[in-house]
Amino acid sequence: MNAPQPPRWAKILLRWLHPHNTLEEVEGDLDELYAYWVLRSGKTQAILRYVLNVVSVLPPFVRRRQSKTNYEQSFFLNPAMLKNYFKIAWRNIIRQKAYSILNIAGLSIGMACSILILLWVQNELSYDRFHAHANRLVRLTCAAGDFKAAVSPAGMAGGLRAQMPQIETAVRVSKPVTNLMEAGDKKFQEKRVFFADSNFLQVFSFPLLKGNAATALKDPGALLITEEMAKKYYGNGEALGQIIRINNKENFTIAGILANAPANSHLQFDFIIPMATLAKTDWDLQNDVWGNFNFYTYFRLTENTDITPSGLQKLGVQISKIHFAHGKDSGQTLKVDFQLQPLQDIHLHSNLQIDLPGHGNVQYVNIFFVVALFILAVACINFMNLATARSERRSKEVGLRKVVGAGRYQLIIQFLGESLIFSFLSLFIAIGIVFIILPVFKNLTGKELGIHLTDGKLLVSLAGIAILTGLIAGSYPALFLSGFAPVKVLKGKMRVAGGNLLFRNGLVVTQFVVAIVLLVGTAVVYKQLNFIKNRNLGFDKSSLLYMPMTGDIWAKQQALKTTLAQNPMTENFSIISDLPTALISGSTDVVWDGQTANNQIVIPSLNVDENFTSVFKTKILAGRSFSSEFKSDSANYVINEKAMQIMGMNIQNAVGKNLTMSDEKGTIIGVVKDFHFKSLQYAMEPLILRLNKWGGVVVVRTKPGSTEAAISELGKISQQLNPAYPFTYGFLDKDLDNLYQSEKQMGSIFNLFAGLAIFISCLGLYGLSAFMAEQRKKEIGVRKVLGATVTGVVALLSQDFLKLILIAIVVASPIAWYAMDSWLQDFAYQTTMDWWVFVLAGLIAASIALLTVSFQSIKAALMNPVKSLRSE
Amino acid sequence: MRRTYLGEFEELVLLMIVILDGQAYGVTVSQEIEEHTGRVVTFGAVHNTLIRLEEKGFVTSELGGATTERGGRRKRLFKVTTLGSRALQDIQQLRNKLWHLMPDGALKTIGL
């Protein structure tokens, strides 16, 4: 008789859910028990108990029986295994030299690039952080409408400190002045001379090497010089206590020697003179004015002040109110907004006018940081690509290790360890490369960069880079290779799967996307610089030679003019107050006919003479320029188009209108066509030209080919009229060029790294194509036997890569367009981004890649098919 | 070696395995417990306890030969290990010792 059967559904449930390794025994046991229950207490009871008991052996109630292993797995960091891993890794490196060289070269160049960039980035970020209270130091800046400037009035430092408890101390620093310094027989024009309040050394942590920091800036007859200057003027002799003569007039005692201004300080000085000295002659300082913006003011805030951006903004609003109230008392109605700018932000976040020169740009720091990451990524991708492509070779090893009992995690550790060995080897080579390239890179960036291997922090970050690179680069091969099924591999049925191919192609595309974006970047930066260079500035900048009027020349202006006019070399001259590279004066105190409300726009002004329009070759649109024939011109004005628009006038009616600037009444006698008197980063501003009554700079338009002669003539004139001063001169177009220094640097850095990114990508491509050619050796042999031409075979091997690069171009174009478009937004005047830039970048990338690939393809195509086919 | 903790039900099952002497498997253990203690236990509890005892090293098991009555399915037979018998003896000894320590008549006064 058949044994009674329990309900089918319960049995199915059991089979479905019970752990497999105990299913057999449990099913049997339950069947037996069922039969027993039926016998004892009847069928209904038995079914009930059966179902209940089935449930009791289903998850989550059931305990799983661990499958028993017959051997213990060794600890994965077993020294014997580690030794074996090292041995295998080393043998692999040695045996496959070409592959190892490609890999290590790619990784080390990539690392060297990122180390260089990171050094630069770190330098940029380190600005002004060395001060003891750096986080509590702020600078007072002002904004009148769109005109933002780094300067503030002389009286506000003291005035605000009295009214605002948040301000602990305030220090004022003058704009840099050029002075003639004389010690013994040494005599130089020094440009980095500042006047500073006596607490300068207490607020800023510039170390004083010699002298008393507490009293050094108290004595109006004393000054501080830097170590470098002490060396320049006194050699190895003692400089402290010596006398320096300034501008052939006054003698100063050297009260202290400062350490050289750190390269990462926004304040770059050679001489510091007490403010008290300037106060003897300066009207602003004597009267504590609140209306003339001529000084840089720094505050140290108290410790509990809210220094978050919103906190500083609140303080700024408060300061603006105090300033406005102060102005009301003295009858001024100009509304100026003030901001407190954190000291550490000055270098990277300053887009202010009338600022100290040499600022960086946070955008460039971000861009280059991303570029560094990208280049490292390209190098990692290279590694992954080559390793995966070669996976077939190592699959046998994986299979064997697995058969012998290696766990998957052991293999992962082995492969990661191998890539770490690669990355550390590359790191050492990269450091070597950095040492070699550093001088060039310093030149390129104009920065004092150094790599100090004794610096623990640097070592840690270098090791970090190596570990990160090793882990990222090794991750894919490790996971991929360790996943091989040993049986398949050892049977020899292992084929590179489609998914793997897709992944590898994705990596190649990514590499070339980076390379093409960088190429487009290079092209656009170049184009923009060219655009700036060739932009019509509204005046002719070529062959304009200038000489600042310093010293005795002031007093001999008439003589100067006569001498200049008499000399055929220098007859074409103009004396203007400021060069169009450094125009800093401006005023809101302008009243014109038809004005409805108080003027709130800062209108720059330039003092020019009668020759201005002819020397600078500007264009008069209406009326006339200044002329010596009209005696009344000293009270007349010429305005530019922009000013004309702002004042609501037009070409027809502007001439003859009244204009009052700083209480000087006059008439508009002409309108000059807009010309750029500031860097092209600024949009065209209004401008008022006045007749120059004092001096400034002599600008001479030299005749073609006679620049040298003109310089020597100018030198003679200077010698004759201004014997106490050395002769200095400059070229306007060179100065203009220098305004775009940081853009130029960016361009050349971009160039360098775009080149390297492509180079690294091509290293990878070279390895890949070699591998592909090798894999398809037999196919090529058969094709050749059947009559394929060499060209045909090369095309066959190259077209796969060409497709990838086409995809890369498509992907890269929008990214590059977006990135460069946002960079161009910084400029008031931008070049266009033409489609051909993208096509060109793509073509360059494609042709370099093709060149790389074709080397291997041609080699493969030229091979004798007999050789590759003989073995079958 | 650290003494492994032996639960009450585990002790019961372990005792049954000793009693059954080579014939212990899921069914017999369940039936014996039910018979001798009157407790109705689910098969899952027995099954889990057997696995746990084996993990603790008190018993070993092997699959027996197939029998037709179970539809050809093999049964897992359990045997006590030295460690298991030692554990049982330890418990027995401990209990005895504690019983001896009891003052005479104390159990009665507790309220029985």
JSON list of C-alpha atoms in Angstrom, two decimals, chain A residues 27-28 33 223 298 439 442 545 589 604 615 663 720 728 776:
[
{"chain": "A", "resi": 27, "resn": "GLU", "atom": "CA", "xyz": [11.27, 16.35, 2.89]},
{"chain": "A", "resi": 28, "resn": "GLY", "atom": "CA", "xyz": [11.83, 12.71, 3.76]},
{"chain": "A", "resi": 33, "resn": "LEU", "atom": "CA", "xyz": [6.17, 12.15, 10.22]},
{"chain": "A", "resi": 223, "resn": "LEU", "atom": "CA", "xyz": [61.62, 103.45, 6.65]},
{"chain": "A", "resi": 298, "resn": "TYR", "atom": "CA", "xyz": [42.43, 96.64, 6.10]},
{"chain": "A", "resi": 439, "resn": "PRO", "atom": "CA", "xyz": [61.93, 75.17, -14.30]},
{"chain": "A", "resi": 442, "resn": "LYS", "atom": "CA", "xyz": [57.83, 78.02, -13.40]},
{"chain": "A", "resi": 545, "resn": "LEU", "atom": "CA", "xyz": [57.02, 105.08, -26.68]},
{"chain": "A", "resi": 589, "resn": "ASP", "atom": "CA", "xyz": [31.10, 114.87, -9.30]},
{"chain": "A", "resi": 604, "resn": "PRO", "atom": "CA", "xyz": [36.96, 108.43, -15.53]},
{"chain": "A", "resi": 615, "resn": "VAL", "atom": "CA", "xyz": [49.60, 111.21, -31.59]},
{"chain": "A", "resi": 663, "resn": "ASP", "atom": "CA", "xyz": [33.35, 122.48, -9.65]},
{"chain": "A", "resi": 720, "resn": "GLN", "atom": "CA", "xyz": [69.64, 117.08, -19.91]},
{"chain": "A", "resi": 728, "resn": "THR", "atom": "CA", "xyz": [63.07, 105.08, -17.87]},
{"chain": "A", "resi": 776, "resn": "ARG", "atom": "CA", "xyz": [43.35, 39.49, -35.78]}
]
